[in-house]
Amino acid sequence: MNDKGVTAVLLLSCPDQKGLVASVSDFLYRNDGNIIHADQHTDAEEGIFLQRVEWELAGFRVPREEINEAFRPIAERFGMTWRLHFSDYLARIAVLVSKQAHCMYDLLARQRMGEFRAEIPLVVSNHPDLRSVAEGFGAAYHHFTITRETKAAQEQAIIETLEAQRIDVIVLARYMQILSDGFVAHYPGRIINIHHSFLPAFAGARPYHQAYERGVKVIGATAHYVTAELDQGPIIDQDVVRVSHRDSVADMVRKGRDLEKVVLARAVDLHLRNRIIVYGNRTVVFD
Amino acid sequence: MNDKGVTAVLLLSCPDQKGLVASVSDFLYRNDGNIIHADQHTDAEEGIFLQRVEWELAGFRVPREEINEAFRPIAERFGMTWRLHFSDYLARIAVLVSKQAHCMYDLLARQRMGEFRAEIPLVVSNHPDLRSVAEGFGAAYHHFTITRETKAAQEQAIIETLEAQRIDVIVLARYMQILSDGFVAHYPGRIINIHHSFLPAFAGARPYHQAYERGVKVIGATAHYVTAELDQGPIIDQDVVRVSHRDSVADMVRKGRDLEKVVLARAVDLHLRNRIIVYGNRTVVFD
Amino acid sequence: MNDKGVTAVLLLSCPDQKGLVASVSDFLYRNDGNIIHADQHTDAEEGIFLQRVEWELAGFRVPREEINEAFRPIAERFGMTWRLHFSDYLARIAVLVSKQAHCMYDLLARQRMGEFRAEIPLVVSNHPDLRSVAEGFGAAYHHFTITRETKAAQEQAIIETLEAQRIDVIVLARYMQILSDGFVAHYPGRIINIHHSFLPAFAGARPYHQAYERGVKVIGATAHYVTAELDQGPIIDQDVVRVSHRDSVADMVRKGRDLEKVVLARAVDLHLRNRIIVYGNRTVVFD
Amino acid sequence: MNDKGVTAVLLLSCPDQKGLVASVSDFLYRNDGNIIHADQHTDAEEGIFLQRVEWELAGFRVPREEINEAFRPIAERFGMTWRLHFSDYLARIAVLVSKQAHCMYDLLARQRMGEFRAEIPLVVSNHPDLRSVAEGFGAAYHHFTITRETKAAQEQAIIETLEAQRIDVIVLARYMQILSDGFVAHYPGRIINIHHSFLPAFAGARPYHQAYERGVKVIGATAHYVTAELDQGPIIDQDVVRVSHRDSVADMVRKGRDLEKVVLARAVDLHLRNRIIVYGNRTVVFD
């Protein structure tokens, strides 16, 4: 493998204690690592330290396949949880959709334009409608009809499809089926959803109708990791737009669509660039 | 009374039907009314028409004290609810506070600078702390200690104080006591509260702690009319600010304070300029 | 033509004077017009009145092809400039691009999803790169190489292509060629551009580099009608996003792309729904 | 001096090079420093490294008055520019005003409520109008009439007043006089101004009129350090608010006032909490 222009990213968290930054930076310095980004955060209430550090592989004295082992003594000394990533890894994304296409179009177009450090080899849907769109972008389209009776079996079939394609990240692009706990547990911290409201306001179904009914003056969208509890996973990003009495539900839906696709894409991009650490039910986003 | 530079404002609502705009505008035209602002809204789902129209009194052929009667036939024909206001009326505001001073400072300073078309003759509090601030701005300070036992009697005493001072509008400037239904019913559509969250998210107590706990990326503030149901009244205005993992609860409180005072002041200003119609649990804000 | 579900939109402007609203609303009322949206604006400084009114054709007593004539007496009495539109008209858009595809992808996907009341039969470019994208969406791709020497002739050829296709609206989707005055004069009020900055800040080339250099904390995008003077046409919409020292020029470009496509699409949508009146160098947007 | 609860803040910048983070963190670690906030930034284009680190004095093995000397060898080795601050230092602010009071009210109220880590012993003005406001908050009011002829002498008198009061920070709260280069040079990086537009748009006089004339859909405010070149100093913070054709110049002024006071206060707060490093004509804001 060629290391030219490639960077390594270390994402770590552990109980806060003295000497953390010194030890990590010393490890990189001793091995001639040229740091190009470093950021850390201490959650004083929880007593947790979290850090992201990115450095150039070229010139680093530890070969990439040995970095994990070389770093292990430091990690163990401080009780760190850590992950190591390399910037030349091309993640494989599966997009799950139902009938609404705006987020899917946006993700596929971004991938095609090279905005994402990823491939999107396949689209999975519980409806047949969007096949031609997916295939127009060169993604395989897998349609699984889901009923109450078939749900368990079909989810298993979806997992097998995803595994056969070595999928790293699952993006729910307005996928209107609730995933079972078992499915979610299969991809911890690797399923990203877009909720079409400013969570925790208007969790659940038909948030724009709820928002209209309540007469709010601002609506939002929330990208979050999916966990067992519906709409309760760690929030990655949110954004909002003003509305007024002039906006009907249809207008809110229209404005909301633009929020949804932009917020979802930002979350996917942050995930792919290894900018996020999840801890507890929160995220640190090193942007 | 001198009519020079004075405007009349008509706020009306009724079931939507043909001829509404024609009749109102014809009424003004026939009487030589010079319209300086007109805006209307049709809520198609509810079938309700709402309108605000503002015109110059100078040159208008109906004397101000006869306008209500002159307009009554049109109003009755269409089944309108309507209110008439004049721009030279100086509303009288009572500010209710507890211990936090930022909204109160802001309201008093705006009044002093002439930003509001209003007087603030008095401040009411359930704590003694902010007396010198209020008095420094020339407002009387009325302190009513409130316990579970004394609440009913003290609320009655507050109402008497407000009535003695002919108060039109009550502004809850981070007043941390829940008003009884009886108190609220006494001032329908005339009590404005600032809630320190983006309602309906984080209704109730300690919203910034809730927001921190949930890991949201945006926090907000909501100005609304007070109704019997806590934190459920018609929303006048909302605004938000981005937060990140870098923001502690204290940082959110700090950022939130700036939202609170600005959003509350905007709502008070809109109310004073007769820009708001409440219908159902929603507002139309003719901004 | 079937009038069911179709609306007429009247956009008008004239010197402000008494009786305007009364006359227009009376015209509609007399002819049994069911108004579904009406909004007006008076520019007090310029003494100009502008109005948008939309009503249902079904039940209206004037046939659609006679409305212009029926309204003419009112228009002439008040010296109005006016335009009449019908909601079942399908506008024909030409998208002009260079090498960057994000706005073009977004416009084509929206058209395909039915977000726009329009067709996009063709894409014009001064580069060959994006042919397959356009054709993948079923749009013809016309490539015109433009040099200083060929510019006049090529612009003439583009105009002929647009006219052959009966194009109504030209959308510059990050088209990096300056259109000649002659070209612009050919399509007054019908060319919409997206400028990748918050105009008037950073007009001209490389605005993100300028923004980075200046150290701004907010960047923006501006959709505007194209006029003879570069980047000076009437602004339709603008939006912004926060940036910080953490954002490199590349990050600003990335954040800016999302602004650009959303702001441009909003402007196109407002234009297609006949929500905009241009007067002087400003717009009134009846949103 | 008591060190309990007190923190030290080190703000440093230097050419980017390996070992920087390791050396600084090692310095703190060796001396038992408990880091409570650390953030750094590398400007890749300029090759500059900037860092802010904050740690508790209690338990730190170097007495506060010896920290500068103890750190000097590291600073010299890397060619650092650095400043050391302590959180128990109470900065002394002079507020300069003309006739508009909103920013001044806001600053004085914040100081009184304890929002700022600072005192505001005096207000300086080129007009007599706001004396009673300042004195109501317990600040001395110094009025200096300034004409073309007296400007040099009066600025000298102002400097003497500020020096007599050991002023650290000068806040221009809508002060409508241009300070001479000599005055500015006297307080490098210590004069904060609020400009009532989104710089660099509408620099100079009457920005709201310019904004109205240009028909922008968003207006802003900019807090920046004052340098010799008018409105060109390093930007600390900016914020914006949407406007529409419905907003007259007076409405923009009204909306703008709220922006101005909030953005100015944020900038002052960031400065007082030692969150800002200026380099070139830009700022890094460690928020």
mmCIF file of N, CA, C and O in Angstrom, chain B residues 176-207:
data_model
loop_
_atom_site.group_PDB
_atom_site.id
_atom_site.type_symbol
_atom_site.label_atom_id
_atom_site.label_comp_id
_atom_site.label_asym_id
_atom_site.label_seq_id
_atom_site.Cartn_x
_atom_site.Cartn_y
_atom_site.Cartn_z
ATOM 1 N N MET B 176 -40.666 32.479 37.701
ATOM 2 C CA MET B 176 -40.577 31.040 37.919
ATOM 3 C C MET B 176 -41.730 30.464 38.743
ATOM 4 O O MET B 176 -41.595 29.419 39.364
ATOM 5 N N GLN B 177 -42.848 31.161 38.786
ATOM 6 C CA GLN B 177 -44.047 30.657 39.442
ATOM 7 C C GLN B 177 -45.081 30.326 38.370
ATOM 8 O O GLN B 177 -45.243 31.082 37.417
ATOM 9 N N ILE B 178 -45.772 29.217 38.546
ATOM 10 C CA ILE B 178 -46.861 28.900 37.629
ATOM 11 C C ILE B 178 -48.099 29.677 38.050
ATOM 12 O O ILE B 178 -48.498 29.642 39.216
ATOM 13 N N LEU B 179 -48.680 30.401 37.109
ATOM 14 C CA LEU B 179 -49.886 31.177 37.413
ATOM 15 C C LEU B 179 -51.098 30.245 37.452
ATOM 16 O O LEU B 179 -51.202 29.317 36.656
ATOM 17 N N SER B 180 -51.998 30.521 38.365
ATOM 18 C CA SER B 180 -53.208 29.696 38.452
ATOM 19 C C SER B 180 -54.104 29.941 37.240
ATOM 20 O O SER B 180 -53.995 30.968 36.564
ATOM 21 N N ASP B 181 -54.983 28.985 36.985
ATOM 22 C CA ASP B 181 -55.925 29.140 35.874
ATOM 23 C C ASP B 181 -56.758 30.405 36.032
ATOM 24 O O ASP B 181 -57.062 31.095 35.053
ATOM 25 N N GLY B 182 -57.116 30.689 37.259
ATOM 26 C CA GLY B 182 -57.936 31.872 37.495
ATOM 27 C C GLY B 182 -57.201 33.147 37.092
ATOM 28 O O GLY B 182 -57.764 34.033 36.432
ATOM 29 N N PHE B 183 -55.930 33.226 37.461
ATOM 30 C CA PHE B 183 -55.132 34.394 37.088
ATOM 31 C C PHE B 183 -55.058 34.506 35.566
ATOM 32 O O PHE B 183 -55.287 35.575 34.992
ATOM 33 N N VAL B 184 -54.751 33.392 34.930
ATOM 34 C CA VAL B 184 -54.598 33.401 33.470
ATOM 35 C C VAL B 184 -55.910 33.824 32.805
ATOM 36 O O VAL B 184 -55.907 34.624 31.853
ATOM 37 N N ALA B 185 -57.022 33.304 33.319
ATOM 38 C CA ALA B 185 -58.321 33.619 32.711
ATOM 39 C C ALA B 185 -58.637 35.107 32.830
ATOM 40 O O ALA B 185 -59.423 35.655 32.045
ATOM 41 N N HIS B 186 -58.021 35.757 33.815
ATOM 42 C CA HIS B 186 -58.258 37.174 34.015
ATOM 43 C C HIS B 186 -57.642 38.025 32.896
ATOM 44 O O HIS B 186 -58.065 39.161 32.674
ATOM 45 N N TYR B 187 -56.618 37.497 32.248
ATOM 46 C CA TYR B 187 -55.899 38.272 31.229
ATOM 47 C C TYR B 187 -55.745 37.460 29.944
ATOM 48 O O TYR B 187 -54.633 37.156 29.519
ATOM 49 N N PRO B 188 -56.857 37.110 29.313
ATOM 50 C CA PRO B 188 -56.763 36.249 28.129
ATOM 51 C C PRO B 188 -56.019 36.956 26.995
ATOM 52 O O PRO B 188 -56.331 38.092 26.647
ATOM 53 N N GLY B 189 -55.016 36.270 26.437
ATOM 54 C CA GLY B 189 -54.260 36.839 25.325
ATOM 55 C C GLY B 189 -53.458 38.059 25.710
ATOM 56 O O GLY B 189 -53.046 38.848 24.851
ATOM 57 N N ARG B 190 -53.228 38.235 27.021
ATOM 58 C CA ARG B 190 -52.495 39.426 27.441
ATOM 59 C C ARG B 190 -51.325 39.103 28.367
ATOM 60 O O ARG B 190 -50.725 40.003 28.938
ATOM 61 N N ILE B 191 -51.014 37.826 28.511
ATOM 62 C CA ILE B 191 -49.839 37.425 29.290
ATOM 63 C C ILE B 191 -48.851 36.769 28.334
ATOM 64 O O ILE B 191 -49.169 35.782 27.663
ATOM 65 N N ILE B 192 -47.655 37.318 28.285
ATOM 66 C CA ILE B 192 -46.614 36.795 27.391
ATOM 67 C C ILE B 192 -45.503 36.199 28.235
ATOM 68 O O ILE B 192 -44.991 36.849 29.140
ATOM 69 N N ASN B 193 -45.131 34.974 27.915
ATOM 70 C CA ASN B 193 -44.079 34.284 28.660
ATOM 71 C C ASN B 193 -42.906 33.970 27.737
ATOM 72 O O ASN B 193 -43.071 33.792 26.533
ATOM 73 N N ILE B 194 -41.718 33.889 28.324
ATOM 74 C CA ILE B 194 -40.566 33.360 27.578
ATOM 75 C C ILE B 194 -40.197 32.019 28.193
ATOM 76 O O ILE B 194 -39.962 31.918 29.396
ATOM 77 N N HIS B 195 -40.200 30.983 27.351
ATOM 78 C CA HIS B 195 -39.766 29.677 27.825
ATOM 79 C C HIS B 195 -38.363 29.439 27.304
ATOM 80 O O HIS B 195 -38.084 29.634 26.127
ATOM 81 N N HIS B 196 -37.482 28.975 28.187
ATOM 82 C CA HIS B 196 -36.077 28.863 27.808
ATOM 83 C C HIS B 196 -35.780 27.540 27.113
ATOM 84 O O HIS B 196 -34.798 26.872 27.407
ATOM 85 N N SER B 197 -36.633 27.186 26.161
ATOM 86 C CA SER B 197 -36.297 26.084 25.253
ATOM 87 C C SER B 197 -37.100 26.265 23.991
ATOM 88 O O SER B 197 -37.996 27.094 23.903
ATOM 89 N N PHE B 198 -36.753 25.427 23.029
ATOM 90 C CA PHE B 198 -37.433 25.407 21.758
ATOM 91 C C PHE B 198 -38.657 24.505 21.920
ATOM 92 O O PHE B 198 -38.595 23.317 21.665
ATOM 93 N N LEU B 199 -39.770 25.076 22.373
ATOM 94 C CA LEU B 199 -40.976 24.277 22.582
ATOM 95 C C LEU B 199 -41.453 23.666 21.263
ATOM 96 O O LEU B 199 -41.294 24.304 20.233
ATOM 97 N N PRO B 200 -41.998 22.453 21.286
ATOM 98 C CA PRO B 200 -42.364 21.666 22.452
ATOM 99 C C PRO B 200 -41.233 20.815 23.015
ATOM 100 O O PRO B 200 -41.491 20.019 23.925
ATOM 101 N N ALA B 201 -40.018 20.945 22.515
ATOM 102 C CA ALA B 201 -38.926 20.190 23.122
ATOM 103 C C ALA B 201 -38.636 20.774 24.497
ATOM 104 O O ALA B 201 -38.620 22.003 24.670
ATOM 105 N N PHE B 202 -38.412 19.911 25.465
ATOM 106 C CA PHE B 202 -37.966 20.348 26.776
ATOM 107 C C PHE B 202 -38.927 21.306 27.470
ATOM 108 O O PHE B 202 -38.517 22.331 28.019
ATOM 109 N N ALA B 203 -40.222 21.004 27.377
ATOM 110 C CA ALA B 203 -41.160 21.744 28.204
ATOM 111 C C ALA B 203 -40.847 21.411 29.658
ATOM 112 O O ALA B 203 -40.141 20.445 29.952
ATOM 113 N N GLY B 204 -41.357 22.230 30.558
ATOM 114 C CA GLY B 204 -41.153 21.955 31.977
ATOM 115 C C GLY B 204 -39.858 22.532 32.499
ATOM 116 O O GLY B 204 -39.313 23.476 31.923
ATOM 117 N N ALA B 205 -39.354 21.944 33.560
ATOM 118 C CA ALA B 205 -38.248 22.546 34.308
ATOM 119 C C ALA B 205 -36.887 22.168 33.734
ATOM 120 O O ALA B 205 -36.742 21.141 33.084
ATOM 121 N N ARG B 206 -35.912 23.026 33.987
ATOM 122 C CA ARG B 206 -34.510 22.764 33.668
ATOM 123 C C ARG B 206 -34.295 22.320 32.227
ATOM 124 O O ARG B 206 -33.625 21.320 31.952
ATOM 125 N N PRO B 207 -34.784 23.107 31.275
ATOM 126 C CA PRO B 207 -34.644 22.687 29.874
ATOM 127 C C PRO B 207 -33.198 22.609 29.396
ATOM 128 O O PRO B 207 -32.888 21.772 28.550
#
